[in-house]
XYZ file of C-alpha atoms in Angstrom:
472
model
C 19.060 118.720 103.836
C 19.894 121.718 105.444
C 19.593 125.265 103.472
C 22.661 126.383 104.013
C 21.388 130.488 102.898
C 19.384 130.061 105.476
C 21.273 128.736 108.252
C 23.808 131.909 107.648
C 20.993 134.760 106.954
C 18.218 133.462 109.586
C 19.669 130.624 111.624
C 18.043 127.308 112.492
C 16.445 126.043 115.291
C 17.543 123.540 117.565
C 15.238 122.595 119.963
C 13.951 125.526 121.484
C 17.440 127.806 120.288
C 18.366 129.316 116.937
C 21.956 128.596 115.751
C 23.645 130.270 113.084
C 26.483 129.051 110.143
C 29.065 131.024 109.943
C 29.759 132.793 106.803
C 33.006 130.552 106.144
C 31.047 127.820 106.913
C 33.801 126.803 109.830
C 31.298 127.539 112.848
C 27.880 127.031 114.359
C 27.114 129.390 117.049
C 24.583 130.578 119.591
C 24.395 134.753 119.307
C 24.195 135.428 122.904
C 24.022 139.454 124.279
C 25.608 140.477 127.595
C 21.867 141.421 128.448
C 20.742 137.794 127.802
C 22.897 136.002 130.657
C 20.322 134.317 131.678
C 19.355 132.558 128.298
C 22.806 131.420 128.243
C 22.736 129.457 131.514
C 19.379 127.912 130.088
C 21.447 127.053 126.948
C 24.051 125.458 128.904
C 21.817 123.674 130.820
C 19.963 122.102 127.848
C 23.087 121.674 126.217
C 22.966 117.773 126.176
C 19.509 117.939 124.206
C 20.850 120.957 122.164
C 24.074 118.498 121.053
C 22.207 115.510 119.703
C 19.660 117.772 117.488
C 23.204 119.226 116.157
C 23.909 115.819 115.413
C 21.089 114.860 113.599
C 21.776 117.512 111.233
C 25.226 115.668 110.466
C 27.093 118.358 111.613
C 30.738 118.150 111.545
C 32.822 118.857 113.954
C 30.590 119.044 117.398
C 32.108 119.855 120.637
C 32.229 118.615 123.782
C 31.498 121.680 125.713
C 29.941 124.825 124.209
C 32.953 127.716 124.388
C 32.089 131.319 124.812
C 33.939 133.807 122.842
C 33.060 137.403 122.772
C 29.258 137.464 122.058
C 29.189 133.800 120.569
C 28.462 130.215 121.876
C 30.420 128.184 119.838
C 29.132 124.375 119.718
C 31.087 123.500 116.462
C 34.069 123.762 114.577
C 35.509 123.061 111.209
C 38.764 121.657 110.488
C 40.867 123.810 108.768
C 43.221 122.906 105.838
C 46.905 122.470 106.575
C 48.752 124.532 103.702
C 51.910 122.629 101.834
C 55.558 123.063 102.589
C 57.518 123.386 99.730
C 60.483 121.986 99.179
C 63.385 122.857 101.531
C 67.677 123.296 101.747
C 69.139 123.818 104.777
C 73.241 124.575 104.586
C 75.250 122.908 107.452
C 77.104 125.154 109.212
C 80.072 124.921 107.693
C 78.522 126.432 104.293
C 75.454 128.605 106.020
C 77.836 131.652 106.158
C 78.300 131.479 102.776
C 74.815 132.775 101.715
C 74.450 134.861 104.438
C 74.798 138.871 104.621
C 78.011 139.819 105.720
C 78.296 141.785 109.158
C 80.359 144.369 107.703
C 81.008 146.119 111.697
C 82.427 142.714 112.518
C 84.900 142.598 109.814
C 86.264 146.100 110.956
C 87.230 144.314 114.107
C 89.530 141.774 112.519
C 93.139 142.229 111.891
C 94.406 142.672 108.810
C 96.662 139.575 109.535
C 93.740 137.616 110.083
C 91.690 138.646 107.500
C 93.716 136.611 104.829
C 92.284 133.672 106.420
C 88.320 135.172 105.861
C 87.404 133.062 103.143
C 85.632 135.613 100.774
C 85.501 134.535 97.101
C 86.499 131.145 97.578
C 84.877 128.029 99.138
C 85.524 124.299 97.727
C 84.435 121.535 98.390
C 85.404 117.622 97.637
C 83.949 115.160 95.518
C 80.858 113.825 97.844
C 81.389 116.228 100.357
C 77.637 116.748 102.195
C 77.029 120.742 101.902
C 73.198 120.952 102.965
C 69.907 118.684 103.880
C 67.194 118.245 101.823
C 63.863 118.470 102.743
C 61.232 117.540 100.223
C 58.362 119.303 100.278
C 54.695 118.514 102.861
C 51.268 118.125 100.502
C 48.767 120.096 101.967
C 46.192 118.199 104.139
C 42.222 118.886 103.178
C 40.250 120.494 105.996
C 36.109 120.450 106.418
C 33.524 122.757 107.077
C 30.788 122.310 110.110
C 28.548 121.095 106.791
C 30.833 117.890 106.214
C 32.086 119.439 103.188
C 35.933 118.697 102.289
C 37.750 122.025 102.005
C 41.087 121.806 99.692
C 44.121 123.289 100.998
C 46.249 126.038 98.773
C 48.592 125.250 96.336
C 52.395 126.266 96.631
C 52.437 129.435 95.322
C 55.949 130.069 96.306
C 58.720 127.878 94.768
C 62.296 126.441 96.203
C 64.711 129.381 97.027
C 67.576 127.191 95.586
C 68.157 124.805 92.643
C 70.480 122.459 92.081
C 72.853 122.284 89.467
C 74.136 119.539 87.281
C 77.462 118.965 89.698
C 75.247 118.171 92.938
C 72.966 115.312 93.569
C 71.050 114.205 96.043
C 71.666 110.891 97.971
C 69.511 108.228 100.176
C 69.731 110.219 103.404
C 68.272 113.863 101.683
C 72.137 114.942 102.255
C 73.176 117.076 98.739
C 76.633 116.548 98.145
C 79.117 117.501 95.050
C 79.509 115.207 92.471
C 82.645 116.437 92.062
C 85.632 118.663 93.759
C 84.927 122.059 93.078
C 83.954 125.740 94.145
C 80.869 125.902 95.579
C 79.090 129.004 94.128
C 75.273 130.307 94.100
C 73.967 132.118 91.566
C 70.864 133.861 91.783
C 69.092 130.896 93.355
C 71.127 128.075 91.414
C 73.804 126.316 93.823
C 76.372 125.137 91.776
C 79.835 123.436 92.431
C 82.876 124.653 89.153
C 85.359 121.845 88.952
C 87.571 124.863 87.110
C 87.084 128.788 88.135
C 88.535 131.754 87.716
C 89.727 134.745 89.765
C 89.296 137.767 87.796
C 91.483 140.248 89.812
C 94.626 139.690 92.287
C 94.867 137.477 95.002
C 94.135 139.566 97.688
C 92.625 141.244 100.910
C 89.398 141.282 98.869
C 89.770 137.730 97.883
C 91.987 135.918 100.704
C 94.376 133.119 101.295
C 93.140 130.335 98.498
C 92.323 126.570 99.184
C 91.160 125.275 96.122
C 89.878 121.699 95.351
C 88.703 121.288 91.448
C 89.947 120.464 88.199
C 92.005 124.167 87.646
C 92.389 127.408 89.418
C 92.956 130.623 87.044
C 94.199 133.595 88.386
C 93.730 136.783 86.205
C 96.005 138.985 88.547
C 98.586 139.008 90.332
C 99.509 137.077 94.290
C 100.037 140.191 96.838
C 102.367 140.125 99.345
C 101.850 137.376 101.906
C 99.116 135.446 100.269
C 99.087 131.549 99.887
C 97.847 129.891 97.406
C 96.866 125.981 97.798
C 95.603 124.375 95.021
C 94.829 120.645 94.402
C 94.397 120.125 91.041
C 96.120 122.498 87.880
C 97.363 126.094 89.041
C 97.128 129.052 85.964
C 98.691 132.568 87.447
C 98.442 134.798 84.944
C 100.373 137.490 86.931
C 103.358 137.388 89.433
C 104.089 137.522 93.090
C 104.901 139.761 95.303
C 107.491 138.560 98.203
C 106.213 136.090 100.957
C 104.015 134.314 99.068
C 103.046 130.704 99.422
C 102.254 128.662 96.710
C 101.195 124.458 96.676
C 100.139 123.045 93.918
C 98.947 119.193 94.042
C 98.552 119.424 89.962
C 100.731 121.509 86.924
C 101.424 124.847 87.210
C 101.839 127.224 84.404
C 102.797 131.134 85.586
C 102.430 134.228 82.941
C 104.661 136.087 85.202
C 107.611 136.617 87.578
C 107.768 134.349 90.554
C 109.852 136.906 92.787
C 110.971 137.895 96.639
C 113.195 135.671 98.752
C 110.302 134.965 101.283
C 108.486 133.734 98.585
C 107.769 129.859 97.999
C 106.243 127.929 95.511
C 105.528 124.000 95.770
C 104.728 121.874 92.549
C 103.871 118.050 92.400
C 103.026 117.904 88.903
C 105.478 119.834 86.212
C 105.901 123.648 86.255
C 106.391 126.271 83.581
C 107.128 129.844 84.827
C 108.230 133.154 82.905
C 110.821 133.966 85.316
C 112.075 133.349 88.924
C 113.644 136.280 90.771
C 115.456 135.476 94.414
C 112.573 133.014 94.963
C 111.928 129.308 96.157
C 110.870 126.620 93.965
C 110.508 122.587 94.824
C 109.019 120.832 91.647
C 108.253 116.825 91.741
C 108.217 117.186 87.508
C 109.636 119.353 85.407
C 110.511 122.771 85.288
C 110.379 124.967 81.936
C 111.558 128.443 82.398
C 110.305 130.632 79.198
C 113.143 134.142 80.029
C 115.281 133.787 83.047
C 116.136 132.400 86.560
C 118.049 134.685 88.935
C 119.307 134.106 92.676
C 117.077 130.809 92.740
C 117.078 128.322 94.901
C 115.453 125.246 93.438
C 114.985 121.438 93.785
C 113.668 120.239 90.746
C 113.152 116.180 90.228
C 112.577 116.238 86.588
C 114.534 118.389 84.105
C 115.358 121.699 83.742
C 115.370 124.141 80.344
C 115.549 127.511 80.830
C 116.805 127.694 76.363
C 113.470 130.684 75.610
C 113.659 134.467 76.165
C 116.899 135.599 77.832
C 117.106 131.854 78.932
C 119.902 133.251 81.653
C 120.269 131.268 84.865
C 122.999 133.029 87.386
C 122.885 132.973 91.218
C 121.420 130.880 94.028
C 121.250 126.872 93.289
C 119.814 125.350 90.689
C 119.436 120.962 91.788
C 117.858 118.611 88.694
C 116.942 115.080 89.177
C 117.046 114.887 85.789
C 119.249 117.151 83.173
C 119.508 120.929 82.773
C 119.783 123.114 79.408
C 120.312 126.612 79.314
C 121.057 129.524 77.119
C 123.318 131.599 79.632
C 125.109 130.059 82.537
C 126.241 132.727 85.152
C 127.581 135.998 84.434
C 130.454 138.715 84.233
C 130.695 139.758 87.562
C 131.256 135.779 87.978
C 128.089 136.107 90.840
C 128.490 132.395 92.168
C 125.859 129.969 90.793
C 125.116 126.191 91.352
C 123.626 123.861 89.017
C 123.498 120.537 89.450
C 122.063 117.587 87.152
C 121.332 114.037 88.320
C 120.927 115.113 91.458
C 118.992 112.701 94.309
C 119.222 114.357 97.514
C 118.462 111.382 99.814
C 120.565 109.307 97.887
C 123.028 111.431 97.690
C 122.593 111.853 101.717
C 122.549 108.601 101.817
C 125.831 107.404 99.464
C 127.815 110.196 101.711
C 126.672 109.133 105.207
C 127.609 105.783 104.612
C 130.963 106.554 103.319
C 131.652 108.442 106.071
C 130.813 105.121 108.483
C 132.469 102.712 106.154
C 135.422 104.465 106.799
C 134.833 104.689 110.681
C 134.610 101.371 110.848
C 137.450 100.252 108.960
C 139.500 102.498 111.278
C 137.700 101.119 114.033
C 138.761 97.123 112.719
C 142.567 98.206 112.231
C 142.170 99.278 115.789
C 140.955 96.094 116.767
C 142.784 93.936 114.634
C 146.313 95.429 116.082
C 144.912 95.085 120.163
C 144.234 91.501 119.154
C 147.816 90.710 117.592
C 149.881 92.467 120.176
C 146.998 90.661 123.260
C 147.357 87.401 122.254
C 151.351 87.996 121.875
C 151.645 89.034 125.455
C 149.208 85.792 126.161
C 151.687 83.232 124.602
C 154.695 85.478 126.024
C 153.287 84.923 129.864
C 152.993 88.442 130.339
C 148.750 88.963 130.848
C 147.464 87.069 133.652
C 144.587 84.498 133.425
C 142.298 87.375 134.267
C 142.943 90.026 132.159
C 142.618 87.230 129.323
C 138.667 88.230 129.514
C 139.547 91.844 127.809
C 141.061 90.219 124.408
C 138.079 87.964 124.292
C 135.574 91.000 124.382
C 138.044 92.568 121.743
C 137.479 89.345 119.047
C 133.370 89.472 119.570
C 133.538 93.584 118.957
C 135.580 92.660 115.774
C 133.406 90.256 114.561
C 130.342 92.377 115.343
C 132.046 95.591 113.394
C 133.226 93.452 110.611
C 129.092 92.379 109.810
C 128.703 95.671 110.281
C 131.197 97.046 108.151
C 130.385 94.257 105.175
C 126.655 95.476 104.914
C 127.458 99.067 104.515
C 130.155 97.767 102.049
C 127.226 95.571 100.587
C 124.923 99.110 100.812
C 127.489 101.140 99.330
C 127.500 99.131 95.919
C 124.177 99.042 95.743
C 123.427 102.938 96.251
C 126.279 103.250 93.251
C 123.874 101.082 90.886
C 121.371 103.652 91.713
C 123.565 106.613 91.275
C 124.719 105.182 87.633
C 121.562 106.337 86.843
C 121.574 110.234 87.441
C 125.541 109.617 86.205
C 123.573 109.995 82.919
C 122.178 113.094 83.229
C 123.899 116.492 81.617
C 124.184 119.583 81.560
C 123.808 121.354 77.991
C 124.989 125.648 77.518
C 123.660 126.867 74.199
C 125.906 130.256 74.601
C 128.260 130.934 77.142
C 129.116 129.537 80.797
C 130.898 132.454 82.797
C 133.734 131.502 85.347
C 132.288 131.378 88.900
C 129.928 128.609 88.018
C 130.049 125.399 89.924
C 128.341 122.009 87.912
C 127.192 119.341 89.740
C 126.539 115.973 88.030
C 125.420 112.845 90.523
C 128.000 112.506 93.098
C 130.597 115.035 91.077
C 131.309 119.161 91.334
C 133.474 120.960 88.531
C 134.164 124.652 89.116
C 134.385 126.604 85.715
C 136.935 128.727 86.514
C 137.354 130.377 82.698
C 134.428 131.211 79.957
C 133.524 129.106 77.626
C 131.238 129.560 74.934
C 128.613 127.187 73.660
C 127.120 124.943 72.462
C 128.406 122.412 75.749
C 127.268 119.801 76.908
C 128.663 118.284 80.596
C 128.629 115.605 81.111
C 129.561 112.627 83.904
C 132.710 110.673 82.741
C 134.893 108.355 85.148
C 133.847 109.367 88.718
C 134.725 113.207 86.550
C 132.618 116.123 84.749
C 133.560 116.406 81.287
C 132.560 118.437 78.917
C 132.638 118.349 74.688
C 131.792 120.952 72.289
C 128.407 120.165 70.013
């Protein structure tokens, strides 16, 4: 058993040389002096004989070849401990920018123009959407000393950067991913995905253009000018807009203020409800409550229409319900011209005209035929076309026949497009107040022009291929 003390303090002797331990217990060595060059070739010489009284000892770790470094012979090593790796995330690149410190000098290079397109605030992500690699973390491998003695390696003292939260998981390839559509957001060193967030300002050069993909969007503020806003899922403005804004909505969208500028264009799958529209766009697939007034609009609205709260005025621009409209105040004193249609289908519509216009074509075209035909086979009996020219009347009766299939499916189209129609024939239009002259109504495939005022309540309303209307 070796005495370890001693082997550090005095050395021990091998053969005819005296070794020493180390004081980490990781090395024996040979002290050799510059002076003593000459014992060191005798070492080296003897080294063979040296190397198996080292390993009788059982010491760990024996080399080869003796090394020399600075004033030592080293003729054994220990094996140092490899430390742990804790655990690991590594973004891809698409979200590595995100946690990154922003190079403010090359921001100052970007044009304003451009700069709406820096996404800031927002980042989102879809439901499974990979957003970094996980690496779990690397035990620690134990080392040993020259004495054979197993040396522990050192705990993790420092802990994962980033924690997950409760909307991210991990899958079977290490890959985290969002368990569902959201913003993607780190706090402190919690990563975190909010199916529903909030803006807490305007919409911005602070903030820029908006893609969001979640549950609901809030915005506290307002949507400068030339911002767009694209939302799948629910849309809450709590402001207004400035002109040339862009909004898409996949969801509902509810707006606390004016929707304003005739740049400005908003796009709504689910149903809408808005304060007030002021020389704006609008194109809603559900419907559309207006809570005070709609001026100089132009909107395409597939549901219905009320505009009956607040001022509940609607004068200018065009106004086109799929379904039926009700109002408070229909156009006004200066008779500014306004369009409001209910019932209204625009491809159908499209549709019902463009094949109206080619029924009638091609009945003009048969009448054409019919009477080159009569007055061809007249000459024929007469004697007075040739056997050759007999040809032409026969290419006359096959482009009849061809036109007249023609003509009977659009006749056959026709009455079925009119079955559809009878459906937005049901639609109205309802005034709780007052309808101004200057107004023109719209109802399916009818127009009536209010050429007087009329004061409510009035309801419009499709009657025999006519707009009606009866007092309630």
């Amino acid at each position: 058993m070796i005495d370890r003390n001693q082997f550090k303090k005095e050395g021990l002797w091998f053969g005819d040389f005296l070794l020493y331990l180390s004081q980490d217990e990781m090395m024996v060595y040979f002290p050799v002096k510059p002076s003593e060059r000459i014992l060191l070739k005798d070492f080296i010489k003897n080294w063979e004989k040296i190397r198996e009284e080292i390993k009788k000892a059982n010491i760990f770790g024996i080399l080869e070849e003796p090394e020399l470094v600075g004033d030592k012979v080293i003729v054994a090593k220990g094996l140092p401990p490899k430390p742990p790796f804790p655990e690991k995330i590594e973004f891809l690149d698409k979200f590595a920018f995100l946690f990154e410190e922003t190079n403010q000098e090359a921001e100052k290079e970007v044009d304003r123009q451009d700069i709406r397109e820096v996404p800031r605030k927002l980042v989102c992500i879809d439901q499974n959407e990979p957003i970094a690699k996980w690496i779990p973390p690397i035990p620690g491998i134990p080392g040993m000393n020259v004495l054979g003695e197993p040396i522990p390696p050192p705990e993790v003292k420092e802990p994962s950067k980033i924690t997950l939260g409760e909307n991210l998981f991990i899958d079977e390839e290490n890959l985290v991913k969002a368990k569902t559509a959201g913003v993607l957001v780190l706090q402190g060193n919690k990563l975190e995905v909010f199916p529903e967030y909030t803006i807490k300002g305007d919409v911005d050069f602070s903030v820029g253009n908006i893609r969001f993909i979640g549950k609901k969007l809030t915005i506290q503020g307002d949507i400068k000018f030339g911002f767009k806003v694209r939302v799948r899922g629910d849309l809450e403005l709590q402001g207004g807009t400035e002109n040339k804004v862009f909004i898409e909505v996949d969801g509902n969208f509810v707006c606390d203020g004016i929707i304003r500028g005739e740049e400005t264009k908003v796009k709504v799958k689910g149903k809408a409800e808005i304060k007030g529209v002021e020389y704006a766009n609008l194109e809603v697939n559900g419907d559309l409550l207006i809570k005070n007034y709609m001026i100089f609009t132009k909107a395409f609205i597939s549901g219905n229409v009320w505009v009956t709260t607040g001022k509940g005025w609607v004068y200018g621009g065009e106004i086109k319900g799929g379904g039926s409209v009700e109002v408070k105040l229909l156009g006004n004193e200066s008779q500014t011209p306004t369009k409001v249609y209910a019932g209204y289908n625009k491809k159908l519509l499209e549709e019902y005209f463009e094949i109206l216009q080619k029924s009638i074509l091609y009945e003009e075209t048969l009448n054409k035929l019919k009477s080159g035909i009569e007055l061809g086979k007249k000459l024929i009996k007469e004697g007075r076309v040739p056997p050759e020219k007999e040809e032409v009347i026969n290419k006359l009766i096959e482009q009849q026949d061809l036109y007249t299939k023609e003509f009977q499916n659009l006749l056959e189209r026709i009455i079925e497009v009119k079955k559809e129609l009878s459906l937005f024939k049901q639609k109205t239009i309802k005034v709780l107040e007052k309808v101004y002259p200057g107004v023109i109504l719209g109802i399916a495939d009818q127009q009536e022009v209010i050429n007087e005022e009329i004061r409510g309540p009035l309801l419009f309303y499709y009657q025999e291929s006519n707009i009606d209307v009866k007092k309630l």
